[in-house]
Amino acid sequence: MRALFHFFLFSSLFIAFGAVLMVYQTAHLMELDFPVDSILYFVFFATLCSYNLHWYFTPSSPEEKIRTQWTIKNKPLHLTLAFAGGLGSFIFFWKLKEYWYFILPSVVLTFLYTAPKIPFGPFPHLKKVAIGKTIFLSAVWTYVTTTMPLLIYETEWQTRETLFCISRFFLIYAICILFDYRDRDADRADGVRSMITYFSEKGIDRLFFFSLLVFGGATTGLAMQGIKLIPVIALTVPGIITGFLYRYAKKNHSDYLYYFVLDGLMVFSSLLTLILPF
């Protein structure tokens, strides 16, 4: 059973299905015209491709004992899933080719996040110019799961859409701060620059809780833009849990906590949207 759980979690199937749920939530709450099948499939395969490519090129980390051991043993699987994800992405990109100008930025931005990990050619030099990886990753996730579907469905952009994007960005950013805090020593050694590598402990604390404050304000604002109370509460819950986990997660670097619980909190409100009656 544990082996199956590790496969689902560390093969990035977990995060790929999570990305699909986040797109579904966007479509549901923002009242997009269905079907969104091609977008869901594209996001699933693109996430599967990018994350497996990322882990294939990521060196071992002392902070990720279980994940590192699994990755070392399953490098061929990472490469196979990256190839399968790339093929699936291309197929559904072709189905959505009339929207290429909205989709291409997500492809480029996702590649740029992984590119510094590639250990040959000009790519390692990107570490020296990569600034604000936490902001960058949060922006990519927000664009792919929120902004891109809204643009493809030619949504009339109003305050509601802006608040939803802000809400999602700052929740993801708060979660990413914890990942960067865990990795800050390795990032400093590699020359990766971000606010987390520069800030003091108090500065990081302030940044984290400021992010949650903005998240809470934007999410609450959705209630004044026609979103029902239950979905707003569902959106708020993962932010509250993240806040309570902050001190614990700074001291406990368990792979399960980070790659299942914290990554899962990005998706949690989307799951609630799927199962709650509203």
Coordinates of C-alpha atoms in Angstrom, one line a residue:
M1 CA 0.0 0.0 0.0
R2 CA 2.9 2.4 0.9
A3 CA 4.5 1.6 -2.5
L4 CA 1.3 2.6 -4.3
F5 CA 1.0 5.8 -2.3
H6 CA 4.6 6.7 -3.1
F7 CA 4.0 6.0 -6.7
F8 CA 0.9 8.3 -6.8
L9 CA 2.6 11.0 -4.8
F10 CA 6.2 11.0 -6.2
S11 CA 5.3 10.3 -9.8
S12 CA 3.5 13.7 -9.8
L13 CA 0.1 12.1 -10.6
F14 CA -1.1 13.6 -7.4
I15 CA -0.2 17.1 -8.3
A16 CA -1.3 16.6 -11.9
F17 CA -4.8 15.6 -10.8
G18 CA -4.7 18.5 -8.4
A19 CA -4.1 20.9 -11.2
V20 CA -7.1 19.5 -13.0
L21 CA -9.3 20.1 -10.0
M22 CA -8.1 23.7 -9.7
V23 CA -9.0 24.3 -13.3
Y24 CA -12.4 22.7 -12.7
Q25 CA -12.9 25.0 -9.7
T26 CA -12.1 28.0 -11.9
A27 CA -14.6 26.9 -14.5
H28 CA -17.3 26.2 -11.9
L29 CA -17.0 29.3 -9.7
M30 CA -16.4 31.7 -12.6
E31 CA -19.3 30.1 -14.6
L32 CA -17.4 29.3 -17.7
D33 CA -19.2 27.6 -20.6
F34 CA -18.6 23.9 -20.5
P35 CA -17.1 21.6 -21.8
V36 CA -13.6 22.3 -20.6
D37 CA -12.4 18.8 -21.3
S38 CA -9.5 19.7 -23.6
I39 CA -8.1 22.3 -21.2
L40 CA -8.4 19.8 -18.3
Y41 CA -6.5 17.1 -20.3
F42 CA -3.9 19.6 -21.5
V43 CA -3.2 20.8 -17.9
F44 CA -3.0 17.2 -16.6
F45 CA -0.5 16.1 -19.2
A46 CA 1.5 19.4 -19.1
T47 CA 1.8 19.2 -15.3
L48 CA 2.8 15.5 -15.5
C49 CA 5.5 16.3 -18.1
S50 CA 6.9 19.4 -16.3
Y51 CA 7.1 17.9 -12.8
N52 CA 8.6 14.6 -13.9
L53 CA 11.2 16.5 -16.0
H54 CA 11.9 18.7 -13.1
W55 CA 12.5 15.7 -10.7
Y56 CA 14.5 13.8 -13.3
F57 CA 17.0 16.7 -13.4
T58 CA 16.8 17.6 -9.7
P59 CA 19.9 16.4 -7.7
S60 CA 19.5 14.6 -4.3
S61 CA 18.5 16.7 -1.3
P62 CA 19.2 15.9 2.3
E63 CA 15.8 17.5 3.2
E64 CA 13.9 15.0 1.0
K65 CA 15.0 11.6 2.2
I66 CA 12.0 9.6 1.1
R67 CA 11.5 11.5 -2.1
T68 CA 15.2 11.4 -3.0
Q69 CA 15.4 7.6 -2.5
W70 CA 12.3 7.1 -4.6
T71 CA 13.5 9.4 -7.4
I72 CA 17.0 7.8 -7.6
K73 CA 15.3 4.4 -8.0
N74 CA 12.8 5.6 -10.5
K75 CA 14.7 8.0 -12.9
P76 CA 13.6 5.9 -15.9
L77 CA 10.0 6.2 -14.8
H78 CA 10.3 10.0 -14.4
L79 CA 11.6 10.2 -18.0
T80 CA 8.9 7.9 -19.3
L81 CA 6.2 10.0 -17.6
A82 CA 7.7 13.2 -18.8
F83 CA 7.7 11.9 -22.4
A84 CA 4.1 10.6 -22.0
G85 CA 3.0 13.9 -20.5
G86 CA 4.7 15.8 -23.3
L87 CA 3.0 13.7 -26.0
G88 CA -0.4 14.2 -24.3
S89 CA 0.2 17.9 -23.9
F90 CA 1.0 18.2 -27.6
I91 CA -2.2 16.3 -28.6
F92 CA -4.4 18.6 -26.6
F93 CA -2.5 21.7 -27.4
W94 CA -3.3 20.9 -31.0
K95 CA -7.0 20.6 -30.2
L96 CA -6.7 24.0 -28.6
K97 CA -4.5 25.5 -31.3
E98 CA -6.8 28.4 -32.0
Y99 CA -5.9 29.6 -28.4
W100 CA -2.2 29.1 -28.8
Y101 CA -1.4 32.7 -27.8
F102 CA -2.9 32.0 -24.4
I103 CA -1.4 28.6 -23.9
L104 CA 2.1 29.2 -25.2
P105 CA 3.1 31.5 -22.3
S106 CA 2.2 28.7 -19.8
V107 CA 4.5 26.3 -21.7
V108 CA 7.4 28.8 -21.8
L109 CA 7.1 29.9 -18.2
T110 CA 6.9 26.3 -17.0
F111 CA 10.0 25.4 -18.9
L112 CA 11.9 28.4 -17.6
Y113 CA 11.2 27.2 -14.0
T114 CA 12.8 23.8 -14.7
A115 CA 15.5 25.0 -17.1
P116 CA 18.1 25.9 -14.4
K117 CA 18.0 22.2 -13.3
I118 CA 19.1 20.9 -16.7
P119 CA 22.9 20.2 -16.2
F120 CA 24.2 21.0 -19.7
G121 CA 24.3 23.7 -22.3
P122 CA 23.4 27.2 -21.2
F123 CA 20.8 26.1 -18.7
P124 CA 22.9 25.9 -15.5
H125 CA 23.8 29.6 -15.9
L126 CA 20.1 30.5 -15.5
K127 CA 20.6 29.9 -11.8
K128 CA 22.6 33.1 -11.6
V129 CA 19.9 35.2 -13.2
A130 CA 16.9 33.5 -11.6
I131 CA 15.3 35.9 -9.2
G132 CA 12.2 35.4 -7.1
K133 CA 11.5 31.7 -7.9
T134 CA 8.7 31.6 -5.3
I135 CA 6.8 34.5 -7.0
F136 CA 7.6 32.9 -10.4
L137 CA 6.2 29.5 -9.5
S138 CA 3.1 31.0 -7.9
A139 CA 2.5 33.1 -11.0
V140 CA 2.8 30.1 -13.3
W141 CA 0.3 28.0 -11.2
T142 CA -2.1 31.0 -11.1
Y143 CA -1.9 31.5 -14.8
V144 CA -2.3 27.9 -15.8
T145 CA -5.2 27.0 -13.4
T146 CA -7.0 30.4 -13.3
T147 CA -6.0 33.1 -15.8
M148 CA -5.6 30.9 -18.9
P149 CA -9.0 29.2 -18.7
L150 CA -10.6 32.6 -18.2
L151 CA -8.9 34.0 -21.2
I152 CA -9.6 31.0 -23.4
Y153 CA -13.3 31.2 -22.6
E154 CA -13.3 35.0 -23.4
T155 CA -14.6 35.9 -20.0
E156 CA -15.5 39.5 -19.5
W157 CA -12.9 40.5 -17.0
Q158 CA -14.4 42.0 -13.9
T159 CA -13.5 42.5 -10.2
R160 CA -14.6 39.0 -9.4
E161 CA -12.0 37.5 -11.8
T162 CA -9.3 39.7 -10.4
L163 CA -10.1 38.8 -6.8
F164 CA -10.1 35.1 -7.6
C165 CA -6.7 35.3 -9.3
I166 CA -5.3 37.3 -6.3
S167 CA -6.8 34.8 -3.9
R168 CA -5.3 31.8 -5.6
F169 CA -1.9 33.5 -6.2
F170 CA -1.4 34.5 -2.6
L171 CA -2.5 31.1 -1.2
I172 CA 0.0 29.3 -3.5
Y173 CA 2.7 31.9 -2.6
A174 CA 2.2 31.4 1.1
I175 CA 2.6 27.6 0.6
C176 CA 5.7 28.1 -1.6
I177 CA 7.3 30.3 1.1
L178 CA 7.4 27.2 3.3
F179 CA 9.1 25.2 0.5
D180 CA 11.6 27.9 0.0
Y181 CA 12.3 28.2 3.7
R182 CA 13.0 24.5 3.8
D183 CA 15.4 24.8 0.8
R184 CA 17.0 28.2 1.6
D185 CA 20.4 26.8 2.6
A186 CA 20.6 24.8 -0.6
D187 CA 19.4 27.7 -2.7
R188 CA 22.0 30.0 -1.2
A189 CA 24.7 27.5 -2.0
D190 CA 23.4 27.2 -5.6
G191 CA 23.2 31.0 -5.9
V192 CA 19.4 31.0 -6.3
R193 CA 18.1 34.4 -5.3
S194 CA 14.7 35.0 -3.7
M195 CA 13.2 37.0 -0.9
I196 CA 13.4 33.9 1.3
T197 CA 17.2 33.7 0.9
Y198 CA 17.6 37.4 1.6
F199 CA 15.1 38.0 4.4
S200 CA 15.7 37.4 8.2
E201 CA 13.4 35.0 10.1
K202 CA 11.1 37.8 11.1
G203 CA 11.1 39.1 7.6
I204 CA 10.0 35.7 6.3
D205 CA 7.3 35.5 9.0
R206 CA 6.0 38.9 8.0
L207 CA 6.0 38.0 4.3
F208 CA 4.1 34.7 5.0
F209 CA 1.4 36.3 7.1
F210 CA 1.1 39.3 4.8
S211 CA 0.4 36.8 1.9
L212 CA -2.3 35.1 3.9
L213 CA -3.8 38.5 4.8
V214 CA -4.0 39.5 1.1
F215 CA -5.4 36.0 0.4
G216 CA -8.0 36.4 3.1
G217 CA -9.0 39.9 1.9
A218 CA -9.3 38.8 -1.8
T219 CA -11.3 35.7 -0.9
T220 CA -13.7 37.6 1.4
G221 CA -14.2 40.1 -1.4
L222 CA -15.5 37.4 -3.6
A223 CA -18.6 37.2 -1.4
M224 CA -19.4 40.8 -2.5
Q225 CA -19.0 39.8 -6.1
G226 CA -21.8 37.2 -6.4
I227 CA -19.9 34.1 -5.1
K228 CA -22.1 32.2 -2.6
L229 CA -21.0 31.9 1.0
I230 CA -20.2 28.2 1.0
P231 CA -17.7 28.4 -1.9
V232 CA -16.1 31.4 -0.2
I233 CA -15.7 29.4 3.1
A234 CA -14.3 26.5 1.1
L235 CA -11.8 28.8 -0.5
T236 CA -10.8 30.2 2.9
V237 CA -10.3 26.9 4.7
P238 CA -6.9 25.9 3.2
G239 CA -5.5 29.4 4.0
I240 CA -6.5 28.9 7.7
I241 CA -4.9 25.5 7.8
T242 CA -1.7 26.7 6.2
G243 CA -1.5 29.5 8.8
F244 CA -1.8 27.0 11.6
L245 CA 0.8 24.7 10.0
Y246 CA 3.4 27.4 9.5
R247 CA 5.4 27.0 12.7
Y248 CA 5.3 23.3 12.6
A249 CA 6.3 23.1 8.9
K250 CA 9.3 25.3 9.5
K251 CA 10.7 22.7 11.9
N252 CA 9.3 19.5 10.4
H253 CA 10.6 18.8 6.9
S254 CA 8.8 15.6 6.3
D255 CA 8.2 14.7 2.6
Y256 CA 4.7 13.7 3.4
L257 CA 4.0 17.0 5.0
Y258 CA 5.3 19.0 2.1
Y259 CA 4.4 17.0 -0.9
F260 CA 1.0 15.6 0.3
V261 CA -0.3 18.0 2.9
L262 CA 1.0 21.4 1.8
D263 CA 0.7 20.6 -2.0
G264 CA -2.7 19.2 -1.1
L265 CA -3.8 22.4 0.5
M266 CA -3.5 24.1 -2.9
V267 CA -6.1 21.7 -4.2
F268 CA -8.2 21.3 -1.1
S269 CA -10.8 24.0 -1.8
S270 CA -11.2 22.6 -5.3
L271 CA -12.0 19.2 -3.9
L272 CA -14.5 20.8 -1.6
T273 CA -16.1 22.6 -4.6
L274 CA -16.5 19.2 -6.3
I275 CA -18.2 17.4 -3.4
L276 CA -20.1 20.1 -1.5
P277 CA -23.8 20.8 -2.6
F278 CA -23.8 24.4 -3.9

